[in-house]
CSV table of C-alpha atoms in Angstrom, one decimal:
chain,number,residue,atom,x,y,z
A,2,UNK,CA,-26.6,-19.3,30.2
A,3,UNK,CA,-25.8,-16.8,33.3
A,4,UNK,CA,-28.5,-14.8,33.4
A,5,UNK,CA,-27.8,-11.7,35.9
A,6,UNK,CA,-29.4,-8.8,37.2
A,7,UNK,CA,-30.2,-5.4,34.6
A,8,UNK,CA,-27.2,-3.2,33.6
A,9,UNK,CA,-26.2,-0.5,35.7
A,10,UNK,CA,-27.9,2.4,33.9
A,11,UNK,CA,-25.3,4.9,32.4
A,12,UNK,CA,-26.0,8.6,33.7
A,13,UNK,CA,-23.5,10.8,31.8
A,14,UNK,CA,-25.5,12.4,28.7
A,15,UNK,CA,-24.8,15.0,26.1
A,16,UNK,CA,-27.0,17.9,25.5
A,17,UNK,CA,-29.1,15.9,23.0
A,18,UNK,CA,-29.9,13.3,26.3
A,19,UNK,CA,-27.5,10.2,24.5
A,20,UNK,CA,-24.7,8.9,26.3
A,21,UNK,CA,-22.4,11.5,26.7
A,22,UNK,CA,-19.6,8.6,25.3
A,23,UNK,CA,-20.9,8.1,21.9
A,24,UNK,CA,-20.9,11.9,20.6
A,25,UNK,CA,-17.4,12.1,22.1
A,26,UNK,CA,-15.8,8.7,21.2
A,27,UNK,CA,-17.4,9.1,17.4
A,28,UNK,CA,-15.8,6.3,16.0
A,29,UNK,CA,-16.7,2.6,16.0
A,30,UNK,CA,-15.9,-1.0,14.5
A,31,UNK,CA,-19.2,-3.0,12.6
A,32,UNK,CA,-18.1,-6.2,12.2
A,33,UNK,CA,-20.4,-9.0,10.2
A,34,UNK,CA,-19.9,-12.5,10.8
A,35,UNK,CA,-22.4,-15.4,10.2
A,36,UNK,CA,-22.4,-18.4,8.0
A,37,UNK,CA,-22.5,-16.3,5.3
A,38,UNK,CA,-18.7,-16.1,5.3
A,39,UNK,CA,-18.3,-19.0,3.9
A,40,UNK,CA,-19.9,-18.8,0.5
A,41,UNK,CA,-18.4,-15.3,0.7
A,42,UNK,CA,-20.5,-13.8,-1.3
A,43,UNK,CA,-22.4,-10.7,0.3
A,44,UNK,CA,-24.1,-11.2,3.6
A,45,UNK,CA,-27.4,-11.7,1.5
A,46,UNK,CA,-25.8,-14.3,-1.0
A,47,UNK,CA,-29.1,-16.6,1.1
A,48,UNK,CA,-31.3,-13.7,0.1
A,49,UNK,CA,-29.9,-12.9,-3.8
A,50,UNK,CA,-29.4,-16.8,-4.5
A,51,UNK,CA,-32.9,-17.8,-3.3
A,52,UNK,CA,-31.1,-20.3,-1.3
A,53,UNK,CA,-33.5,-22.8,0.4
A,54,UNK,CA,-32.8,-23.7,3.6
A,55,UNK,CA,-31.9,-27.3,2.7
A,56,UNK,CA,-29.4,-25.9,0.7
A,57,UNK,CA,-27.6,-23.5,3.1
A,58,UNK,CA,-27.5,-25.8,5.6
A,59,UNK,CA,-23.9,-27.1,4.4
A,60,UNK,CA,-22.9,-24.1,5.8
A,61,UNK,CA,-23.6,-24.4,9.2
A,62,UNK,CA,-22.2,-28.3,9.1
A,63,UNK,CA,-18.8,-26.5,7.6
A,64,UNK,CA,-18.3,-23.5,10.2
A,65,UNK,CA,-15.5,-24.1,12.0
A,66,UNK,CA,-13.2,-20.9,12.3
A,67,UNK,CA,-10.1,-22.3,13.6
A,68,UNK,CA,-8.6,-18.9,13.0
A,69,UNK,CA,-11.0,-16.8,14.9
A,70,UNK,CA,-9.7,-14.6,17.6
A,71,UNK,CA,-11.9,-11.8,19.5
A,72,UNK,CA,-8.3,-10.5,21.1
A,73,UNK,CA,-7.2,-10.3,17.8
A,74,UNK,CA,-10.0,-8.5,16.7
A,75,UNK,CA,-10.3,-5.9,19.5
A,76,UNK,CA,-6.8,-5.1,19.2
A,77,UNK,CA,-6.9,-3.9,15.5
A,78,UNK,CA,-10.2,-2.1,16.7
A,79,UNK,CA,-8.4,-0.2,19.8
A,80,UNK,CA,-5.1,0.1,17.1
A,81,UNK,CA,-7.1,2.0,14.2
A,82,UNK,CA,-8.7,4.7,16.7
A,83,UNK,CA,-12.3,2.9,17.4
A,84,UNK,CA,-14.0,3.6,20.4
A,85,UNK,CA,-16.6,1.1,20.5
A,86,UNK,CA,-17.5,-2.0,18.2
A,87,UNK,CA,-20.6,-3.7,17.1
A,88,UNK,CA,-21.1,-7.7,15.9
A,89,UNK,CA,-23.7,-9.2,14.4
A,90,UNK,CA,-25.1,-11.4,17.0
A,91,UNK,CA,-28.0,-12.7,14.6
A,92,UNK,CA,-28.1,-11.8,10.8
A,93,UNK,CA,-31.0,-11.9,8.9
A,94,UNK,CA,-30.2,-15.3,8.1
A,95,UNK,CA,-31.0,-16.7,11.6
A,96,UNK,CA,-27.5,-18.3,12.9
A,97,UNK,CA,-26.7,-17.0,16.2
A,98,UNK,CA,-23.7,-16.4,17.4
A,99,UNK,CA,-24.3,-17.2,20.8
A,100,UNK,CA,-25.5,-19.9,23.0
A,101,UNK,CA,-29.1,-19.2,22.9
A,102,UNK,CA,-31.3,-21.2,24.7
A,103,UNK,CA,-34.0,-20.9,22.1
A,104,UNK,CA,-32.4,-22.6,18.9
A,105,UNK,CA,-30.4,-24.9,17.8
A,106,UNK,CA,-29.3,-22.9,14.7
A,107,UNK,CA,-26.3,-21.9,16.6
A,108,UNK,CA,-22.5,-21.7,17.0
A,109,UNK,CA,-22.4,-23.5,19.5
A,110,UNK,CA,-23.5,-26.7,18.2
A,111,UNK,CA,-21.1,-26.2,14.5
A,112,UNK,CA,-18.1,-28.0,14.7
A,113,UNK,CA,-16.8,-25.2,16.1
A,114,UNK,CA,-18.6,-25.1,19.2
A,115,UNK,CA,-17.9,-22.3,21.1
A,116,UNK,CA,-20.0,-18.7,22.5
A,117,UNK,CA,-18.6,-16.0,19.9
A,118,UNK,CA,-20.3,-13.4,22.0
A,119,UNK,CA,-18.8,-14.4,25.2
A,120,UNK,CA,-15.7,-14.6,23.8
A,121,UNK,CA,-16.4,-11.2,21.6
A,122,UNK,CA,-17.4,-9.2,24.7
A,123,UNK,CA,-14.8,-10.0,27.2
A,124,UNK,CA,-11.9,-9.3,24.3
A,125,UNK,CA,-13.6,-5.6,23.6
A,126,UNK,CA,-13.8,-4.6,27.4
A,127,UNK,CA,-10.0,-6.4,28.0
A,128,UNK,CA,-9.0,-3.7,25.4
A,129,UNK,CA,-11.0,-0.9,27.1
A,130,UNK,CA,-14.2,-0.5,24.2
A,131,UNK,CA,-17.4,0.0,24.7
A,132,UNK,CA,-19.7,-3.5,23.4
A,133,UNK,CA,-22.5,-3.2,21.4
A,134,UNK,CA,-24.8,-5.7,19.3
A,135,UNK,CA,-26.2,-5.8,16.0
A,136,UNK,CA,-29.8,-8.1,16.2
A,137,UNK,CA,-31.5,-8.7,12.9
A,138,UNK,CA,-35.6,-8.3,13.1
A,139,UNK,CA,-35.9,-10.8,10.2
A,140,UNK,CA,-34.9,-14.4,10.2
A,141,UNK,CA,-35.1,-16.5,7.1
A,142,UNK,CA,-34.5,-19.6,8.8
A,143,UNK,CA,-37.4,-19.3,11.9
A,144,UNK,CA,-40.2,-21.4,11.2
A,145,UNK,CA,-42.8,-19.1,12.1
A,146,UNK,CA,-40.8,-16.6,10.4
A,147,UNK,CA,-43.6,-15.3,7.2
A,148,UNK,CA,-42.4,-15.4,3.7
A,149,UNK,CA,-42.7,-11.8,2.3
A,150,UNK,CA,-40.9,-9.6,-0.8
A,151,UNK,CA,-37.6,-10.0,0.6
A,152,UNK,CA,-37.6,-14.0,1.6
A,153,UNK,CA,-35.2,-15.9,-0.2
A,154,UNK,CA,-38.4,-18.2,-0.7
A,155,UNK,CA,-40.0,-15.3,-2.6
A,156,UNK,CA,-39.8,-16.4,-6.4
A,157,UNK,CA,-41.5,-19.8,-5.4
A,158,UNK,CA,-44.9,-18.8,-6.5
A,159,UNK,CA,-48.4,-17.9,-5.3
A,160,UNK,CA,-49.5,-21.6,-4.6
A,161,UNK,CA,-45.8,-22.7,-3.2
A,162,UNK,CA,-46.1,-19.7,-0.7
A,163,UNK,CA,-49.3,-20.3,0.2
A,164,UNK,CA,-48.8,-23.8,1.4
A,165,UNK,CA,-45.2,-22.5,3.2
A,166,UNK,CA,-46.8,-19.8,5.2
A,167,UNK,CA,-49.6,-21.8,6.1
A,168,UNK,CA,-49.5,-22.4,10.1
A,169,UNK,CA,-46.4,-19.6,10.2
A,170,UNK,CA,-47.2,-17.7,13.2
A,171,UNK,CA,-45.4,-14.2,13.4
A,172,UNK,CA,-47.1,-13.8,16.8
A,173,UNK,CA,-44.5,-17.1,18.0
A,174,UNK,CA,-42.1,-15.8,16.4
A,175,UNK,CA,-42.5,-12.0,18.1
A,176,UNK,CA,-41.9,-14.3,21.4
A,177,UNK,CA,-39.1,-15.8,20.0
A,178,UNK,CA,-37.2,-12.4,18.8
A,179,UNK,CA,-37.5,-10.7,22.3
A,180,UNK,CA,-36.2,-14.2,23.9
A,181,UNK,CA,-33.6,-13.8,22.2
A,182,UNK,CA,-32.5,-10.1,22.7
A,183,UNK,CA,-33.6,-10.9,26.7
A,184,UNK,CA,-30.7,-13.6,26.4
A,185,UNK,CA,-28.4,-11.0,24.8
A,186,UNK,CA,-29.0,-8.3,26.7
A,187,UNK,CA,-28.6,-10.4,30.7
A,188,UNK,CA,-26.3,-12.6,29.6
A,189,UNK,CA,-23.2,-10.3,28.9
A,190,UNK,CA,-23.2,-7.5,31.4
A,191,UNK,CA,-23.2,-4.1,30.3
A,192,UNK,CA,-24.1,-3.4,26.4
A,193,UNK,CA,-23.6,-0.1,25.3
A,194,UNK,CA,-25.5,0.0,22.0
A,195,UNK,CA,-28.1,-2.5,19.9
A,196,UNK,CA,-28.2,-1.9,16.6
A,197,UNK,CA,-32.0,-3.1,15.0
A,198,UNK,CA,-31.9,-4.1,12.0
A,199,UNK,CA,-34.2,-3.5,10.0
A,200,UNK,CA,-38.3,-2.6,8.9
A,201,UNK,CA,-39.3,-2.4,5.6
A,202,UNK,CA,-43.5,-1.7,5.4
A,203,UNK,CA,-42.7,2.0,5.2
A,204,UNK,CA,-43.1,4.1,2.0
A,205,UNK,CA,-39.5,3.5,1.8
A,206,UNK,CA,-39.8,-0.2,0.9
A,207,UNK,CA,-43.6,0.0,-1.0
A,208,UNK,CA,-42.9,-2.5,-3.4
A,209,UNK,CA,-41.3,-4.8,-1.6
A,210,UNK,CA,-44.9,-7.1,-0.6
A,211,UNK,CA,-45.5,-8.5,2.6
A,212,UNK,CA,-43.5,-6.0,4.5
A,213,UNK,CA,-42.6,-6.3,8.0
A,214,UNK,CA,-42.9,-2.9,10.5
A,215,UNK,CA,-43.2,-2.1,14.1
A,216,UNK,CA,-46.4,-4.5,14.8
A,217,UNK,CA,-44.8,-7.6,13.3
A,218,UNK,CA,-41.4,-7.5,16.2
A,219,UNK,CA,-43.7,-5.7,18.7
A,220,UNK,CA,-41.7,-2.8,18.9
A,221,UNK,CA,-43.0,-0.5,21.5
A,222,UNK,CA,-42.8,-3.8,24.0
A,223,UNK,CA,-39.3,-4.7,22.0
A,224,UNK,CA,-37.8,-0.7,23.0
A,225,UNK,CA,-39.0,-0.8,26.2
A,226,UNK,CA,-37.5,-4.2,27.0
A,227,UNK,CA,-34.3,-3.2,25.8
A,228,UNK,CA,-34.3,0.1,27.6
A,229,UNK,CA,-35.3,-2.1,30.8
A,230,UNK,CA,-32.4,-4.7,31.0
A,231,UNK,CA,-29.5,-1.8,29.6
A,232,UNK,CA,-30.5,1.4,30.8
A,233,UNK,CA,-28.7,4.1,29.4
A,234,UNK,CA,-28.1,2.0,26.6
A,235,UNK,CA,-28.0,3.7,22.6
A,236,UNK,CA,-30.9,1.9,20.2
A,237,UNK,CA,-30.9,2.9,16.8
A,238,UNK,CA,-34.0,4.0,14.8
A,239,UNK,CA,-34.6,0.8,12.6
A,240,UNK,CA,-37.7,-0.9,14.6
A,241,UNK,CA,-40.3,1.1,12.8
A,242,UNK,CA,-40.7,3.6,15.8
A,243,UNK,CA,-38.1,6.7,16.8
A,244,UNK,CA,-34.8,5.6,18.2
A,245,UNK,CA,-31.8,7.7,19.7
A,246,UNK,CA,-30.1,8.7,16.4
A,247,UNK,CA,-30.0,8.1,12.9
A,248,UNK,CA,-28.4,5.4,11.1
A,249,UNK,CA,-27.7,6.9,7.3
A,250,UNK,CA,-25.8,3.6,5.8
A,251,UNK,CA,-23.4,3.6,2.4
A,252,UNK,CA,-23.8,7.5,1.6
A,253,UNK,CA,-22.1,10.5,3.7
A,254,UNK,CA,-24.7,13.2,4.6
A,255,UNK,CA,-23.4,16.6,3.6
A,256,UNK,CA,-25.2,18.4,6.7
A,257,UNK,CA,-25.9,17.6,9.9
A,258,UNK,CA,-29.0,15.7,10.3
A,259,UNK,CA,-32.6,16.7,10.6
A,260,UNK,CA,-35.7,14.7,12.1
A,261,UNK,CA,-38.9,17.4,11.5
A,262,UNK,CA,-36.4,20.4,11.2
A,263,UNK,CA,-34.5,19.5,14.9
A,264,UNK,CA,-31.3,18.4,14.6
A,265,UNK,CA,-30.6,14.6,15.6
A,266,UNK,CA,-27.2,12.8,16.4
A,267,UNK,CA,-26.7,10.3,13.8
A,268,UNK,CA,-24.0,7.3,12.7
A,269,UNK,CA,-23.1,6.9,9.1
A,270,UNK,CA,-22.7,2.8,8.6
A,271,UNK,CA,-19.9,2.7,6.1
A,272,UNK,CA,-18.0,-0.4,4.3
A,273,UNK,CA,-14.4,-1.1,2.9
A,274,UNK,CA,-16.0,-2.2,-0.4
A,275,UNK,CA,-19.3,-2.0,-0.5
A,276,UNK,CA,-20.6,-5.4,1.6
A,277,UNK,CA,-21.2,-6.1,4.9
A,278,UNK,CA,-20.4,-9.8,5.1
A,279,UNK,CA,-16.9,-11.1,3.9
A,280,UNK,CA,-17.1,-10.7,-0.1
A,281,UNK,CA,-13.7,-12.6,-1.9
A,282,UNK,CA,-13.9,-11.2,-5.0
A,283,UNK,CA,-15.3,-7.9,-4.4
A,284,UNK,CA,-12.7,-5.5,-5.4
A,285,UNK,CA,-14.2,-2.1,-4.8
A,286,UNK,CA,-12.2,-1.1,-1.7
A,287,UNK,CA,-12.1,2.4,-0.5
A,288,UNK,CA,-8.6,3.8,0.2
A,289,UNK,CA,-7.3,5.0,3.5
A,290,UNK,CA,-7.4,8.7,2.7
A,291,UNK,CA,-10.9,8.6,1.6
A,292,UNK,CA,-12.2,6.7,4.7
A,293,UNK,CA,-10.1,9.3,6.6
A,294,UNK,CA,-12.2,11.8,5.2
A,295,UNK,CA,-15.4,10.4,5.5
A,296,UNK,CA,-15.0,10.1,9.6
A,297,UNK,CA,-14.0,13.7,9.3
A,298,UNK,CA,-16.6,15.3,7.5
A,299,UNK,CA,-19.2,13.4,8.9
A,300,UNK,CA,-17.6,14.4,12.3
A,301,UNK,CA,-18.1,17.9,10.9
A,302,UNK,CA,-21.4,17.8,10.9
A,303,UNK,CA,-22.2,16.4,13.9
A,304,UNK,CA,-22.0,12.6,13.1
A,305,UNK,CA,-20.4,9.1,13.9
A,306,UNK,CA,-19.2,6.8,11.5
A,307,UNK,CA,-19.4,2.8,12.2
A,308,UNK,CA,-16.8,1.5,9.5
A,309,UNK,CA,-18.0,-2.3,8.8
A,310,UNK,CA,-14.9,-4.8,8.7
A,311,UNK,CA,-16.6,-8.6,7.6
A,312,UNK,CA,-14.3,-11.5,8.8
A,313,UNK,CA,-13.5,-14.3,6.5
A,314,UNK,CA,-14.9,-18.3,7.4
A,315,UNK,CA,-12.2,-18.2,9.3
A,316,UNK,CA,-12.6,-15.8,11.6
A,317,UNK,CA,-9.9,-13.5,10.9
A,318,UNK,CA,-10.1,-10.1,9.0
A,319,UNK,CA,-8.4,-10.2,5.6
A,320,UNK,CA,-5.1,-8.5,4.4
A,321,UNK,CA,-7.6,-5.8,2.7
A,322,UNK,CA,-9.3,-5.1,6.1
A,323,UNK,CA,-6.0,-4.9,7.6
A,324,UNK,CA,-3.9,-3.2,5.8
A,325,UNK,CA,-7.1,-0.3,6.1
A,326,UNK,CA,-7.8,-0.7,10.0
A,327,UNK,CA,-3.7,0.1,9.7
A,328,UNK,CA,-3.6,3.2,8.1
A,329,UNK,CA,-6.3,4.6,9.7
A,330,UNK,CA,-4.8,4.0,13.1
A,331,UNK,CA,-1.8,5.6,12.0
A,332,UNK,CA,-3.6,8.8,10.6
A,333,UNK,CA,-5.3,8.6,14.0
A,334,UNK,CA,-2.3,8.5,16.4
A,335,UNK,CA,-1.5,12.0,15.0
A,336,UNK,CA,-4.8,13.6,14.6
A,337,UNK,CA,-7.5,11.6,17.0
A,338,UNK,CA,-7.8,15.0,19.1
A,339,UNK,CA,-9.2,16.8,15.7
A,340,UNK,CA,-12.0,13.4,16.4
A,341,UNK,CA,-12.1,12.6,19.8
A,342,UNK,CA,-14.6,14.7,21.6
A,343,UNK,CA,-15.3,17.5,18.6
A,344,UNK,CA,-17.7,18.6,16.4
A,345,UNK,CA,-19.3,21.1,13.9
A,346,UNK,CA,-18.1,24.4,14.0
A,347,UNK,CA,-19.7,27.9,13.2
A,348,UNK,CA,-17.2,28.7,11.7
A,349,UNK,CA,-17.0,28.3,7.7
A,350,UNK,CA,-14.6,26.3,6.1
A,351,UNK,CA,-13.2,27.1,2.5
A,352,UNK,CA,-13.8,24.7,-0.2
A,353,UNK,CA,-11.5,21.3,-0.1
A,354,UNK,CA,-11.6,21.5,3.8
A,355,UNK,CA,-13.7,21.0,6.6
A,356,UNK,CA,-13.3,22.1,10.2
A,357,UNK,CA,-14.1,20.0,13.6
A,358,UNK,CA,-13.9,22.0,16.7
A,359,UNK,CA,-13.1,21.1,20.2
A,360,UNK,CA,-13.4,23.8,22.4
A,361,UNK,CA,-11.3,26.7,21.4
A,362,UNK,CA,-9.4,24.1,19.1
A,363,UNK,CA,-10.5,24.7,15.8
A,364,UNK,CA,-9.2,21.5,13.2
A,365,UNK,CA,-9.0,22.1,9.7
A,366,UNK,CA,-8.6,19.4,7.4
A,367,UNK,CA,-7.4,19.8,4.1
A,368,UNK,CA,-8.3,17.7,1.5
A,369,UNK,CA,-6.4,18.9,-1.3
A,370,UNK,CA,-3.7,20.6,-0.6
A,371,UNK,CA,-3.0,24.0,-2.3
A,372,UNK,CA,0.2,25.7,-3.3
A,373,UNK,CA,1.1,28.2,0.0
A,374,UNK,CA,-1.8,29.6,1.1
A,375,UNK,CA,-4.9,28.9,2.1
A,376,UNK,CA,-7.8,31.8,3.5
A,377,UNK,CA,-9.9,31.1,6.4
A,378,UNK,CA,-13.2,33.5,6.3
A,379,UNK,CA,-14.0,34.8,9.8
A,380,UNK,CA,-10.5,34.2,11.5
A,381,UNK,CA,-8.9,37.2,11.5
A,382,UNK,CA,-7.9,38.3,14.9
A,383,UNK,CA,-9.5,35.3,16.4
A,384,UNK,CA,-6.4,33.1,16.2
A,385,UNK,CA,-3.4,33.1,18.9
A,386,UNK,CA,-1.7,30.2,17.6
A,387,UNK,CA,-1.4,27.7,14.4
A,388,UNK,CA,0.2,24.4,13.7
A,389,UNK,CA,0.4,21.4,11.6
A,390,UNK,CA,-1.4,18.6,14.4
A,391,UNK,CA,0.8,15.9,12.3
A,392,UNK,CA,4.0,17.1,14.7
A,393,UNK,CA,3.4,20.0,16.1
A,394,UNK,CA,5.5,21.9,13.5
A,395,UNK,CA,4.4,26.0,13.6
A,396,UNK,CA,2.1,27.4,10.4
A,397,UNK,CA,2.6,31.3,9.8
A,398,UNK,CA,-1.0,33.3,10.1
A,399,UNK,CA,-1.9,36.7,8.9
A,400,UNK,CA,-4.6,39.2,7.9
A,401,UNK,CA,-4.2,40.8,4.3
A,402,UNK,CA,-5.9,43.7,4.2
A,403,UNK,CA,-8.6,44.4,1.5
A,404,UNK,CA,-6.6,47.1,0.2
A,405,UNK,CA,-3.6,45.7,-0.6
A,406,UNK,CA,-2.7,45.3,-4.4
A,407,UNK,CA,-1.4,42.5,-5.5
A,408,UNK,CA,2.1,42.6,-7.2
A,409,UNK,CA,4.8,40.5,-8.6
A,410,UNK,CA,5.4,38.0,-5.1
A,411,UNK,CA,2.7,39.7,-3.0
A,412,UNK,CA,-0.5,38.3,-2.4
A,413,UNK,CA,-3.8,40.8,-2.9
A,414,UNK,CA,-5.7,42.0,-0.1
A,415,UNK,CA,-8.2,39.1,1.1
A,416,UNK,CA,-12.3,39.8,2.2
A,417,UNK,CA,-12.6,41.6,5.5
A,418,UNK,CA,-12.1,39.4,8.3
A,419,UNK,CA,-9.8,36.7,6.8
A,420,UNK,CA,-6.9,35.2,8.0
A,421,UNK,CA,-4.2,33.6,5.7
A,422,UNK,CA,-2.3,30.5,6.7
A,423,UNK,CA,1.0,30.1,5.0
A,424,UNK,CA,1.4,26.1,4.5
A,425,UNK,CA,5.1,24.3,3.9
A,426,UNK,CA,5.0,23.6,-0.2
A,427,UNK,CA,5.8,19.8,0.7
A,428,UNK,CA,2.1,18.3,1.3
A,429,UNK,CA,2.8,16.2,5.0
A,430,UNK,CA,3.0,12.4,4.4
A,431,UNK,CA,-0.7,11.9,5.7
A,432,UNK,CA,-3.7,10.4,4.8
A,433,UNK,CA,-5.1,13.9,5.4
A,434,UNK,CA,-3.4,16.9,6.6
A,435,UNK,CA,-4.8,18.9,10.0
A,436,UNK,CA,-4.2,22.3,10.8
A,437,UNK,CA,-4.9,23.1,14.9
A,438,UNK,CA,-5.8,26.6,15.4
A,439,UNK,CA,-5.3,27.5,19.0
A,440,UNK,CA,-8.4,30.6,19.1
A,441,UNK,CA,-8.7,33.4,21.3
A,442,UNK,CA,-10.8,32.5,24.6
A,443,UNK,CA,-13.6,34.9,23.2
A,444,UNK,CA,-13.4,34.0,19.9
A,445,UNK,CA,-16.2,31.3,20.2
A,446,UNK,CA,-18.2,33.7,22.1
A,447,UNK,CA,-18.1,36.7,19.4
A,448,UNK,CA,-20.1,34.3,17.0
């Protein structure tokens, strides 16, 4: 492997001190890819099976993707409206995807035989992303790796364990983990974003025995290293000590994220169904108008989404992943300003909506649509100019006043302060419908 000189650090930040790039770009590809696409049965199916190593080994002597394509795969990426997109260099199985100097356990010496990363990384900068990495702490397959409460080897029993831990040394494999990531992050240029993953000796994981934290991967030596070789780079907060943002995974939070009562940037780690790693017969997919409204809201409150896509043993995504990266792109050809670049506003939206703001663009996104109307508290006399952001098509505004009676076809007189949007009866043929509001230049300023 090349090894070449640190990153050139990246200077622009926002005013929480990231990268101004990931707060604007807000939306980014996770994509899981390992061996464990070819049982195809959850990234963990090593983990959940209690799979010996003997036994899982008939999946590295089978993985050959003769379908895998990184151009491919950055395309969809760029196509759906991602910004930026993350792969699973090592899972917590152990197989890297890489050509690492320091195992053999590696793509490069499967029938398939080629540097996934490489090829990974120079197909997300031909298409204009940012790269980033995914590195797993744990590694079920490392010799010196201890077996602990989440070890597929962790049913075996007190005496079985005994004798397999005995001469395990976490301390070698500590040197082996930042080899690794030394390899990853001088061996590809520029890398925007490593994603940790993950520590489990916190109160969150108490009965899980054997739990692994921040002195088992040397994580103060394990930060600064990374922060060393990529400066400017974006670590996540999964190595047992802070990190640069927060990394909710498989729940939306419904308010913008707090660490001690400060708010923190954070990324909510979302699937199509549920797993990370390809999954055949899981059937729980999330529709395109719910993901749409899951980057949304989270956008509203000040958060990134990473939406997972998990590659069969082929290397390609499947129709499901697809068909889903497709209608998002087209919602966001139409509506990525209401994304790109916004945020929370102070404004507040009525119930079934939410508002992004850019600026003196204010976005409201309607997630049900109601019959004519809809009132926005706080507006009145703040708004010059209204339209659908679908096609640019004009929406009638007014202020009712709290007087007015209502009778027969006249609407009653609204709350002080509200303005009243007058929507077309047809609901637009999107996954979900934006309003732009064009406000006054001193709007923002009289909140």
């Amino acid at each position: 492997m090349t090894i070449t000189a640190p990153a050139e650090p990246q200077t622009a930040t926002d005013p929480s001190g990231l990268p101004a790039w990931f707060t604007h770009d807000r939306f980014g590809m996770f994509i899981h890819w390992g061996l464990y696409a070819l049982p195809a049965r959850h990234e963990w199916v090593k983990n959940r099976e209690r799979i010996t190593d003997a036994d899982y080994q008939k999946y590295f002597d089978h993985f050959d993707p003769d379908l895998f394509d990184a151009a491919d795969w950055a395309k969809r990426a760029r196509e759906a409206g991602m910004k930026y997109v993350v792969l699973t260099t090592k899972h917590h199985e152990g197989f890297a995807l890489w050509d690492s100097a320091l195992t053999d356990y590696k793509a490069t010496n499967t029938r398939f035989g080629r540097d996934i990363v490489r090829e990974f990384v120079d197909a997300v900068r031909a298409e204009g992303l940012r790269v980033g990495f995914y590195h797993s702490l744990i590694d079920w397959h490392h010799p010196d790796f201890t077996i602990d409460g989440v070890h597929p080897r962790r049913d075996d029993g007190e005496a079985e364990i005994a004798r397999l831990n005995e001469g395990r040394d976490m301390a070698r494999y500590r040197a082996y983990l930042h080899g690794q990531v030394e390899e990853l992050l001088t061996g590809y240029g520029r890398i925007d974003y490593l994603f940790y993953d993950f520590s489990y000796r916190d109160n969150d994981h108490e009965d899980i025995w054997g739990g692994k934290g921040r002195d088992d991967w040397g994580s103060e030596e394990l930060m600064a290293l990374t922060k060393r070789l990529q400066p400017g780079i974006i670590v996540n907060d999964r190595l047992d000590i802070p990190g640069d943002l927060v990394t909710p995974e498989q729940y939306q939070p419904d308010k913008p994220m707090e660490v001690d009562g400060v708010r923190v940037p954070w990324e909510a780690c979302q699937t199509l169904n549920g797993s990370w790693g390809y999954d055949r017969d899981n059937l729980n997919v999330k529709s395109v108008d719910l993901l749409v409204r899951m980057l949304v809201d989270g956008v509203s409150n000040n958060g990134n989404m990473l939406l997972n896509v998990g590659p069969t043993g082929r290397g390609e995504f499947d129709g499901v992943a697809r068909s889903a990266l497709a209608g998002i792109g087209e919602w966001m050809h139409r509506h990525a300003r209401s994304v790109y670049g916004a945020g929370p506003s102070e404004f507040r939206a009525p119930a079934g909506t939410v508002y992004t703001q850019r600026g003196n663009r204010l976005y409201l996104h309607l997630f049900t649509w109601p019959f004519e109307h809809v009132h926005l508290p706080g507006l009145a006399g703040r708004v010059e100019y209204a339209q659908l952001l679908n096609d640019a098509s004009e929406i009638h505004h007014r202020e009712i006043p709290p007087g007015t009676r209502a009778q027969n076809t006249g609407l009653g007189g609204q709350p002080a302060g509200t303005l009243t949007l007058t929507l077309p009866i047809v609901r637009p043929d999107v996954a979900v419908p934006v309003v732009e509001l064009f406000l006054r230049d001193d709007a923002a300023e009289d909140r």
